[in-house]
Amino acid sequence: MTDNYTTTNAGAPAPSDEHSLSLGPDGPLLLQDFYLIEQLAAFNRERVPERQPHAKGTGAFGRFEVTNDLSAYTKAAVFQPGAKTEVFVRLSGNAGERGSADTVRDTRGFSVKFYTSEGNLDIVGLDFPVFVIRDPIKFPQMVRSAKTRANNGCHDHNMQWDFWTLSPESAHQVTMIMSDRGIPKTFRNMDGFGLHAFSWLNAAGEICWVKFHFKTDQGIEWLTQEEGEQLAGTDSDYGMRDLHDAIERGEYPSWSVKVQIMPVEEAKSYRLNPFDVTKVWPHADYPLIDLGKLTLDRNFTDHHTEVEQATFAPHALVPGIGLSPDKLLLGRSFAYADAHRYRVGANHNQLPVNAPKCPVHSYSKDGQMRFVPSTDPVYAPNSYGGPKADPDRASVVRWAADGGMMVRAAYTLRPDDDDWGQAGALVRDVMDDAERERLVHNVVSHVSAGVKEPVLSRVFEYWRNIDPDIGKRIEDGVRANLK
Ligand code: NDP
């Protein structure tokens, strides 16, 4: 007898780790071997549906500390001077499936869950400051074009460039993906961005628009195409392992958290639409302002329950921070929560990694896998002392929208709203000659791997629109490879 014995899922001592129940040593297996059946059935149910994008990921727990006083702009408790808040951060690839390699050319997910005293705040961002599309109706199409084809189940660069070149708003992010930063050396060596404009509300009831930036304190480091490919073949979990091992060694990665703040009045007449998520707010107009420090200092102990089942939702906001007219943000506010209900279940917020660390007084009730008991009264309004919604406390941010007819239309254009300008500025004004050379190399090798006419000609035109010289060099390079 041992005290360290296997049990069934119901806690009873298990009959054997090694042998199924059979009729004699060589005979058939018996249906009453409930333990064999439990083992096989549980195994068959181990995987929950993987995320559509960002399927492969890792994460860590840590803390966020406010280092500056921005209380004039937001009353959110998490952003008040001196506040310290526990966080969970998930870092991920994007297009690849759960078994994909960490060192492929792709965007990376950068999602932060702040367990604030006023509810959970999720900033569900990327390692780039811009998104690839701006209208949520294209979201499923965009993800499908980065995934696999129907007739062979394979990823396909032709499909990818077809979608990108037919969606010129992609140019800014695609330029970043094809640049050095398209393969961060590790998750620790990349920045994070909240992408969208959010609203902040202060104690006086005034709002402003904000963007979040998480600047790596480890320094930006990246891999060349060839280094990335080599690591993908030898250690596909390179990025996950690096984060885990660094924290294990006590080398806690951190990010300096900064914001850009745009006054509401300026936003109305700013030269580009500040809610277009394919654009940045130029630093010269809206400099980065210190907000705090994000540090990761504790590894998860079980990837499935703490990372795979972690759920982040752009609508998860707290008093003092709200949505904005960014259409993609508004679309994501529905889509992510819906994905979690499908993937993890209606009660996903009760799992420890997702559960708020403040009291929950919701009237939601029952559903699969609910384990936090509901209490009476189970409806509102009621005469029996149940919680009452407090709109003042909720402080939902509101903004005035244009009246008029319902339409399906692009944003109203402003002078600097073209799709190529900021991508071109990145190539010409931010990159140096060596970076531009590597950009051309990266695009040429990506496009040479399977892009065909009529997509090919559009790829050349796309890059000529970003920058005529870079476009020509890319066309020359691809045509030389095709000879
Ligand atoms: P600045 O000229 O003031 O600074 C350039 C910015 O580009 C820095 O934040 C730098 O990050 C970042 N950067 C450098 N190389 C790359 C790359 N390969 N991929 C992504 N980002 C990179 O910026 P401006 O505001 O004047 O904008 C110029 C261009 O810079 C924009 O069109 C945009 O493409 C890019 N950019 C702008 C950002 C913004 O919020 N304004 C944010 C990120 C990029 P770092 O400081 O870490 O070196």
mmCIF file of C-alpha atoms and ligand atoms in Angstrom, residues 129 172 176 179 181 191 213 215 260 280-283 422 426 430, ligand 1:
data_model
loop_
_atom_site.group_PDB
_atom_site.id
_atom_site.type_symbol
_atom_site.label_atom_id
_atom_site.label_comp_id
_atom_site.label_asym_id
_atom_site.label_seq_id
_atom_site.Cartn_x
_atom_site.Cartn_y
_atom_site.Cartn_z
ATOM 1 C CA PRO A 129 0.614 49.404 -33.351
ATOM 2 C CA HIS A 172 0.921 49.480 -43.054
ATOM 3 C CA MET A 176 5.833 45.822 -40.384
ATOM 4 C CA SER A 179 10.348 44.192 -41.696
ATOM 5 C CA ARG A 181 10.283 43.067 -36.426
ATOM 6 C CA ASP A 191 6.730 45.787 -27.870
ATOM 7 C CA HIS A 213 1.998 51.245 -25.795
ATOM 8 C CA LYS A 215 7.687 49.250 -24.714
ATOM 9 C CA GLN A 260 -0.825 58.749 -26.213
ATOM 10 C CA VAL A 280 -0.767 55.317 -35.816
ATOM 11 C CA TRP A 281 -1.030 58.680 -34.135
ATOM 12 C CA PRO A 282 2.307 60.265 -35.091
ATOM 13 C CA HIS A 283 4.545 60.752 -32.067
ATOM 14 C CA GLN A 422 2.215 55.720 -43.080
ATOM 15 C CA LEU A 426 8.017 53.705 -42.093
ATOM 16 C CA VAL A 430 12.255 55.170 -40.013
HETATM 17 P P1 NDP B 1 8.779 58.076 -34.995
HETATM 18 O O1 NDP B 1 9.507 58.429 -36.256
HETATM 19 O O2 NDP B 1 8.702 59.044 -33.870
HETATM 20 O O3 NDP B 1 9.343 56.683 -34.441
HETATM 21 C C1 NDP B 1 9.377 55.545 -35.248
HETATM 22 C C2 NDP B 1 8.628 54.449 -34.564
HETATM 23 O O4 NDP B 1 8.684 53.286 -35.396
HETATM 24 C C3 NDP B 1 9.231 54.035 -33.226
HETATM 25 O O5 NDP B 1 8.174 53.844 -32.319
HETATM 26 C C4 NDP B 1 9.942 52.727 -33.539
HETATM 27 O O6 NDP B 1 9.917 51.856 -32.425
HETATM 28 C C5 NDP B 1 9.030 52.165 -34.597
HETATM 29 N N1 NDP B 1 9.651 51.215 -35.528
HETATM 30 C C6 NDP B 1 10.910 51.189 -36.001
HETATM 31 N N2 NDP B 1 11.057 50.160 -36.867
HETATM 32 C C7 NDP B 1 9.871 49.543 -36.925
HETATM 33 C C8 NDP B 1 9.390 48.409 -37.615
HETATM 34 N N3 NDP B 1 10.188 47.721 -38.446
HETATM 35 N N4 NDP B 1 8.118 48.025 -37.435
HETATM 36 C C9 NDP B 1 7.301 48.704 -36.600
HETATM 37 N N5 NDP B 1 7.682 49.798 -35.921
HETATM 38 C C10 NDP B 1 8.956 50.201 -36.085
HETATM 39 O O7 NDP B 1 7.278 57.636 -35.401
HETATM 40 P P2 NDP B 1 6.129 58.502 -36.019
HETATM 41 O O8 NDP B 1 5.068 58.580 -34.995
HETATM 42 O O9 NDP B 1 6.621 59.764 -36.651
HETATM 43 O O10 NDP B 1 5.628 57.534 -37.183
HETATM 44 C C11 NDP B 1 6.486 57.138 -38.278
HETATM 45 C C12 NDP B 1 6.205 55.691 -38.562
HETATM 46 O O11 NDP B 1 6.687 54.929 -37.465
HETATM 47 C C13 NDP B 1 4.725 55.349 -38.669
HETATM 48 O O12 NDP B 1 4.223 55.501 -39.952
HETATM 49 C C14 NDP B 1 4.692 53.936 -38.229
HETATM 50 O O13 NDP B 1 4.888 53.090 -39.345
HETATM 51 C C15 NDP B 1 5.875 53.787 -37.283
HETATM 52 N N6 NDP B 1 5.457 53.673 -35.875
HETATM 53 C C16 NDP B 1 4.790 54.703 -35.253
HETATM 54 C C17 NDP B 1 4.270 54.517 -34.013
HETATM 55 C C18 NDP B 1 3.407 55.540 -33.356
HETATM 56 O O14 NDP B 1 2.662 55.193 -32.431
HETATM 57 N N7 NDP B 1 3.466 56.799 -33.759
HETATM 58 C C19 NDP B 1 4.485 53.253 -33.278
HETATM 59 C C20 NDP B 1 5.291 52.285 -33.990
HETATM 60 C C21 NDP B 1 5.686 52.493 -35.263
HETATM 61 P P3 NDP B 1 11.104 51.921 -31.299
HETATM 62 O O15 NDP B 1 10.913 53.195 -30.574
HETATM 63 O O16 NDP B 1 10.820 50.730 -30.444
HETATM 64 O O17 NDP B 1 12.384 51.798 -32.043
#
